Short mmCIF file of C-alpha atoms in Angstrom, two decimals:
data_model
loop_
_atom_site.label_atom_id
_atom_site.label_comp_id
_atom_site.label_asym_id
_atom_site.label_seq_id
_atom_site.Cartn_x
_atom_site.Cartn_y
_atom_site.Cartn_z
CA MET M 1 73.95 127.76 139.54
CA ARG M 2 74.71 124.08 139.17
CA VAL M 3 74.91 121.50 136.44
CA ALA M 4 73.80 117.89 137.00
CA THR M 5 76.57 115.38 137.59
CA GLY M 6 74.75 112.53 135.86
CA SER M 7 74.38 110.68 139.18
CA LYS M 8 71.40 111.34 141.46
CA ILE M 9 73.27 110.48 144.65
CA LEU M 10 76.20 112.70 143.71
CA ASP M 11 73.79 115.52 142.82
CA LYS M 12 72.24 115.17 146.26
CA MET M 13 75.61 115.34 148.00
CA LEU M 14 76.53 118.47 146.02
CA GLY M 15 73.23 120.26 146.50
CA GLY M 16 72.17 119.82 142.89
CA GLY M 17 75.40 119.25 141.00
CA TYR M 18 78.70 120.88 140.09
CA GLU M 19 78.85 124.66 140.43
CA THR M 20 79.07 126.38 137.06
CA ASP M 21 81.49 129.23 137.75
CA VAL M 22 84.36 127.29 139.30
CA VAL M 23 86.86 124.52 138.68
CA ASN M 24 85.60 121.18 140.05
CA THR M 25 88.21 118.44 140.55
CA ILE M 26 87.67 114.70 140.99
CA TYR M 27 90.79 112.82 142.05
CA GLY M 28 91.68 109.30 143.04
CA PRO M 29 93.70 106.19 142.14
CA ALA M 30 93.50 104.36 138.82
CA GLY M 31 90.19 102.53 138.41
CA SER M 32 88.33 104.59 141.00
CA GLY M 33 85.78 105.94 138.51
CA LYS M 34 87.10 109.37 137.54
CA THR M 35 86.51 109.00 133.81
CA VAL M 36 83.09 107.40 134.30
CA LEU M 37 81.92 110.35 136.39
CA ALA M 38 83.33 112.75 133.81
CA MET M 39 81.44 110.96 131.04
CA LEU M 40 78.20 110.96 133.02
CA CYS M 41 78.33 114.72 133.41
CA CYS M 42 78.68 115.11 129.64
CA LEU M 43 75.36 113.38 128.94
CA GLY M 44 72.95 116.00 130.23
CA ILE M 45 74.89 118.85 128.65
CA ALA M 46 75.11 117.17 125.24
CA ARG M 47 71.44 116.16 125.31
CA SER M 48 70.45 119.77 125.97
CA GLY M 49 72.11 120.78 122.69
CA LYS M 50 75.10 122.47 124.29
CA LYS M 51 78.62 121.52 123.28
CA VAL M 52 81.04 119.65 125.54
CA VAL M 53 84.76 120.25 125.11
CA TYR M 54 86.57 117.10 126.26
CA ILE M 55 90.34 117.36 126.66
CA ASP M 56 91.60 113.78 126.78
CA THR M 57 95.26 113.59 127.74
CA GLU M 58 95.32 109.83 128.43
CA ASN M 59 93.23 108.64 125.48
CA SER M 60 90.90 107.18 128.10
CA PHE M 61 87.56 108.18 126.57
CA SER M 62 85.92 105.03 125.22
CA VAL M 63 83.08 105.15 122.70
CA GLU M 64 82.24 101.55 123.61
CA ARG M 65 81.84 102.59 127.26
CA LEU M 66 79.68 105.53 126.18
CA LYS M 67 77.42 103.13 124.26
CA GLN M 68 76.86 101.17 127.49
CA ILE M 69 75.95 104.32 129.41
CA ALA M 70 73.90 106.14 126.76
CA PRO M 71 71.69 104.46 124.13
CA ASP M 72 71.61 107.83 122.33
CA TYR M 73 75.40 107.92 122.18
CA GLU M 74 75.41 109.22 118.59
CA LYS M 75 73.58 112.39 119.69
CA ILE M 76 75.99 112.74 122.61
CA LEU M 77 79.04 112.45 120.35
CA SER M 78 77.60 114.95 117.85
CA ASN M 79 77.72 117.57 120.61
CA MET M 80 81.21 116.79 121.83
CA VAL M 81 84.50 118.30 120.70
CA PHE M 82 87.65 116.35 121.56
CA LEU M 83 91.11 117.78 122.07
CA LYS M 84 93.98 115.32 122.53
CA PRO M 85 97.22 117.10 123.45
CA VAL M 86 100.22 114.79 123.37
CA ASN M 87 102.59 116.86 125.50
CA PHE M 88 102.50 119.48 128.24
CA SER M 89 103.10 122.34 125.83
CA GLU M 90 100.14 121.31 123.66
CA GLN M 91 97.98 121.09 126.78
CA LYS M 92 98.83 124.68 127.68
CA THR M 93 98.13 125.81 124.11
CA SER M 94 94.73 124.10 124.22
CA PHE M 95 93.75 126.03 127.33
CA GLU M 96 95.01 129.31 125.90
CA LYS M 97 92.91 128.82 122.76
CA LEU M 98 89.82 127.99 124.80
CA ARG M 99 90.00 131.37 126.53
CA ASN M 100 89.32 133.05 123.20
CA LEU M 101 87.03 130.47 121.61
CA VAL M 102 84.48 129.68 124.33
CA ASN M 103 80.97 131.03 123.80
CA ASP M 104 77.43 130.43 125.01
CA LYS M 105 77.16 127.29 122.86
CA ILE M 106 79.58 125.48 125.18
CA GLY M 107 78.03 124.00 128.31
CA LEU M 108 80.93 122.07 129.85
CA ILE M 109 84.70 121.68 129.65
CA VAL M 110 86.25 118.42 130.86
CA VAL M 111 89.97 117.81 131.37
CA ASP M 112 90.73 114.11 131.81
CA THR M 113 93.31 114.18 133.31
CA ILE M 114 95.13 117.39 134.17
CA ALA M 115 98.26 115.69 135.58
CA MET M 116 99.24 113.05 133.02
CA LEU M 117 101.34 115.26 130.72
CA TYR M 118 102.52 117.35 133.68
CA ARG M 119 104.08 114.27 135.30
CA ILE M 120 105.75 113.27 132.06
CA GLU M 121 107.17 116.77 131.67
CA LEU M 122 108.55 116.70 135.21
CA GLY M 123 110.11 113.30 134.57
CA GLN M 124 111.86 114.54 131.45
CA LYS M 125 112.86 117.99 132.71
CA ALA M 126 113.27 117.70 136.47
CA SER M 127 115.70 120.63 136.53
CA GLU M 128 112.92 122.89 135.20
CA PHE M 129 110.62 122.13 138.13
CA TYR M 130 109.70 125.74 138.88
CA ASP M 131 109.01 126.62 135.25
CA ILE M 132 106.81 123.55 134.82
CA ASN M 133 104.87 124.33 137.99
CA SER M 134 104.47 127.93 136.84
CA SER M 135 103.03 126.67 133.56
CA LEU M 136 100.58 124.40 135.38
CA GLY M 137 99.51 127.34 137.52
CA LYS M 138 98.81 129.39 134.40
CA GLN M 139 96.77 126.56 132.91
CA ILE M 140 94.58 126.37 136.01
CA SER M 141 94.18 130.15 135.98
CA TYR M 142 93.00 129.98 132.34
CA LEU M 143 90.36 127.42 133.28
CA SER M 144 89.28 129.43 136.34
CA GLU M 145 88.94 132.53 134.17
CA ILE M 146 86.71 130.69 131.70
CA ALA M 147 84.50 129.35 134.48
CA ARG M 148 84.22 132.69 136.25
CA LYS M 149 83.73 134.98 133.24
CA LYS M 150 81.72 132.68 130.97
CA ASN M 151 79.85 130.74 133.68
CA ILE M 152 80.93 127.48 132.07
CA PRO M 153 81.56 124.60 134.50
CA ILE M 154 85.02 123.07 134.42
CA LEU M 155 85.40 119.43 135.46
CA ILE M 156 88.93 118.14 135.98
CA THR M 157 90.08 114.65 136.86
CA ASN M 158 93.42 114.21 138.57
CA GLN M 159 95.83 111.50 139.68
CA VAL M 160 97.17 110.88 143.17
CA TYR M 161 100.25 109.50 144.87
CA ALA M 162 100.78 107.97 148.30
CA ASP M 163 101.43 110.25 151.27
CA PHE M 164 104.36 108.49 152.94
CA GLU M 165 104.02 110.62 156.07
CA LYS M 166 100.34 109.75 156.55
CA LYS M 167 99.72 106.08 155.89
CA GLY M 168 96.55 105.33 153.95
CA GLN M 169 96.21 108.89 152.62
CA VAL M 170 96.95 110.31 149.20
CA LYS M 171 98.08 113.60 147.76
CA LEU M 172 97.02 115.39 144.60
CA VAL M 173 99.50 115.40 141.75
CA GLY M 174 100.20 119.09 141.26
CA GLY M 175 99.83 119.75 144.97
CA ASP M 176 98.69 123.18 146.10
CA ILE M 177 98.34 124.44 142.53
CA LEU M 178 95.40 122.11 141.98
CA LYS M 179 94.17 122.27 145.55
CA TYR M 180 93.80 126.03 145.67
CA GLY M 181 92.77 126.41 142.04
CA SER M 182 89.74 124.14 142.56
CA LYS M 183 86.73 125.34 144.53
CA CYS M 184 85.28 121.83 144.68
CA LEU M 185 87.44 118.81 145.48
CA ILE M 186 86.07 115.26 145.48
CA GLU M 187 88.29 112.36 146.48
CA LEU M 188 87.46 108.87 145.18
CA GLN M 189 88.49 105.75 147.04
CA ILE M 190 88.24 102.06 146.20
CA THR M 191 86.75 100.27 149.20
CA PRO M 192 87.59 96.78 150.49
CA GLN M 193 84.36 95.52 148.93
CA ASN M 194 85.41 96.96 145.54
CA ASN M 195 82.82 99.71 145.73
CA ARG M 196 83.71 103.39 145.43
CA ARG M 197 83.53 106.14 148.02
CA ALA M 198 83.28 109.80 147.02
CA ILE M 199 84.34 112.23 149.76
CA LEU M 200 83.79 115.97 149.54
CA LYS M 201 87.12 117.52 150.56
CA LYS M 202 86.42 121.14 149.64
CA HIS M 203 83.37 123.21 148.72
CA ARG M 204 82.29 126.83 148.99
CA SER M 205 78.95 126.14 150.67
CA ILE M 206 78.77 122.48 151.75
CA ALA M 207 80.43 120.91 154.77
CA GLN M 208 83.57 118.90 154.08
CA GLU M 209 83.82 115.13 154.53
CA LYS M 210 80.31 114.40 153.30
CA SER M 211 80.48 111.11 151.45
CA ILE M 212 78.58 108.60 149.39
CA TYR M 213 79.23 105.02 148.34
CA PHE M 214 78.57 103.88 144.79
CA LYS M 215 79.20 100.97 142.47
CA ILE M 216 80.33 101.19 138.86
CA VAL M 217 77.95 99.23 136.62
CA GLU M 218 77.47 98.90 132.88
CA GLY M 219 74.94 101.73 132.78
CA GLY M 220 77.06 104.13 134.84
CA VAL M 221 77.01 104.19 138.64
CA ILE M 222 74.47 103.26 141.30
CA GLY M 223 74.33 104.04 145.00
CA THR M 224 75.35 101.24 147.32
CA LYS M 225 76.50 100.72 150.88
CA GLU M 226 79.31 99.16 152.84
CA GLU M 227 78.80 96.85 155.77
CA LYS M 228 80.48 99.44 157.95
CA GLY M 229 80.51 103.20 157.84
CA PHE M 230 77.75 103.65 155.26
CA LYS M 231 76.70 107.25 154.67
CA LEU M 232 74.27 108.46 152.06
CA PHE M 233 73.50 112.16 151.69
#
């Protein structure tokens, strides 16, 4: 089963949308469109009457941006529940509570972004690296359990950092913990023409490296093309 992404071209690339029983992760640099895609996915769920749980660790959700995307933004907001953990411990507690609170009224859980508070924690407690990574692993396992047992799609956004060994490539913050905990991985890139490219890096049933180009506009995103290397699936 799949849930619509809120973008027709992204739905087409994913064979109908995000899978409902797994963790789906969108990652990329700042300004690449992660939060916009997360917001777009919320629209269909909220309009259907289901609740969206939105865990906002960066305070990046903008009501003004939602107004641009959705004229019926008041209805959307009425079906959204926001959690705003301010530290890594609160983030873990939020996920633990969700395991016991989720029910069939919830149609989507968004975490935007999973790595913000994790990076801060590492910066403050570098000597506790293994404990912090263990905690992150538990958090991902909580989300995976919710998706698998409750059939509720989980959509995570994540940050990246430069891969110094492979010029021009990036790595996920959280490394293998996020990589293996997510069954769908989508990398976002900002192109030379200031468009966006979404590349499918991992999926259970669709070939890797499929990609689309899109442009961020006031109403959301629209498909576009580059002068070179354009692919549209």
